[in-house]
Amino acid sequence: MPDQGFASLPTTFLTSAALHRHGWSPVRAGWLIEAPRPLTGDQLTAARKLAADAGLTVEDRDESDGLLTLRTTATAAGAVLALAILAMAVGLIRAETAGDLRTLTAIGATARIRRTLTSATAGGLALLGAILGIAAAYTVILAGSSRQQLHELARVPAAELLVIAGGVPLIAAVLGWLLAGREPRSLTRARLE
């Protein structure tokens, strides 16, 4: 199986029998050269210049997969931060709507209805925040990238984006459901501040 760090490696292995069966002829398309240690930027520049003069290209290992741990940690930290900010926003909204909750309770709204309202509010705010956060991140990346770096955006971190766009709103809705629903402290009078 070819190393996923290189984009130009072949993805199919053909035997001599398969070549013969289809009437194909083998042709040298490139060389794979391994160095005992990573090449420096100057060495890569020199190799690329020599290759360009000969009508060839040079590809070096893409080390961005080595950033998987950093990317996963950053995703988790961002999700925790988003949930903390969301908890504050939902807390503020509940404080502002305490009178409405008292009214709902007085007319017979069950804890399930109050939980559903808080859960929907938390999930909706989290979804909006996740979408805006992803859009802002890609806008900043696009603005800061040169034309040569834009090809790197072709590899979308789908798993991380799904965690952010789907997981954070789901966690927020579940936490909103679990932490809401208790009766307001006072049903008879509004608190004076």
CSV table of N, CA and C in Angstrom, one decimal, residues 78-90 175:
chain,number,residue,atom,x,y,z
A,78,GLY,N,-11.5,23.7,21.3
A,78,GLY,CA,-12.5,24.6,20.8
A,78,GLY,C,-13.9,24.2,21.2
A,79,ALA,N,-14.2,22.9,21.2
A,79,ALA,CA,-15.5,22.4,21.5
A,79,ALA,C,-15.8,22.7,23.0
A,80,VAL,N,-14.8,22.5,23.9
A,80,VAL,CA,-15.0,22.8,25.3
A,80,VAL,C,-15.2,24.3,25.5
A,81,LEU,N,-14.4,25.1,24.8
A,81,LEU,CA,-14.6,26.6,24.9
A,81,LEU,C,-16.0,27.0,24.4
A,82,ALA,N,-16.4,26.4,23.3
A,82,ALA,CA,-17.7,26.8,22.7
A,82,ALA,C,-18.8,26.4,23.7
A,83,LEU,N,-18.7,25.2,24.3
A,83,LEU,CA,-19.7,24.8,25.3
A,83,LEU,C,-19.7,25.7,26.5
A,84,ALA,N,-18.5,26.1,27.0
A,84,ALA,CA,-18.5,27.0,28.1
A,84,ALA,C,-19.2,28.4,27.8
A,85,ILE,N,-18.9,28.9,26.7
A,85,ILE,CA,-19.5,30.2,26.3
A,85,ILE,C,-21.0,30.0,26.1
A,86,LEU,N,-21.4,28.9,25.5
A,86,LEU,CA,-22.8,28.6,25.3
A,86,LEU,C,-23.5,28.4,26.7
A,87,ALA,N,-22.8,27.8,27.6
A,87,ALA,CA,-23.5,27.7,29.0
A,87,ALA,C,-23.7,29.1,29.6
A,88,MET,N,-22.8,30.0,29.4
A,88,MET,CA,-23.0,31.3,29.9
A,88,MET,C,-24.2,32.0,29.2
A,89,ALA,N,-24.2,31.8,27.9
A,89,ALA,CA,-25.3,32.5,27.1
A,89,ALA,C,-26.7,31.9,27.5
A,90,VAL,N,-26.8,30.6,27.6
A,90,VAL,CA,-28.0,30.0,28.0
A,90,VAL,C,-28.4,30.4,29.4
A,175,LEU,N,-27.1,18.7,27.3
A,175,LEU,CA,-26.8,19.4,28.5
A,175,LEU,C,-27.9,20.3,28.9
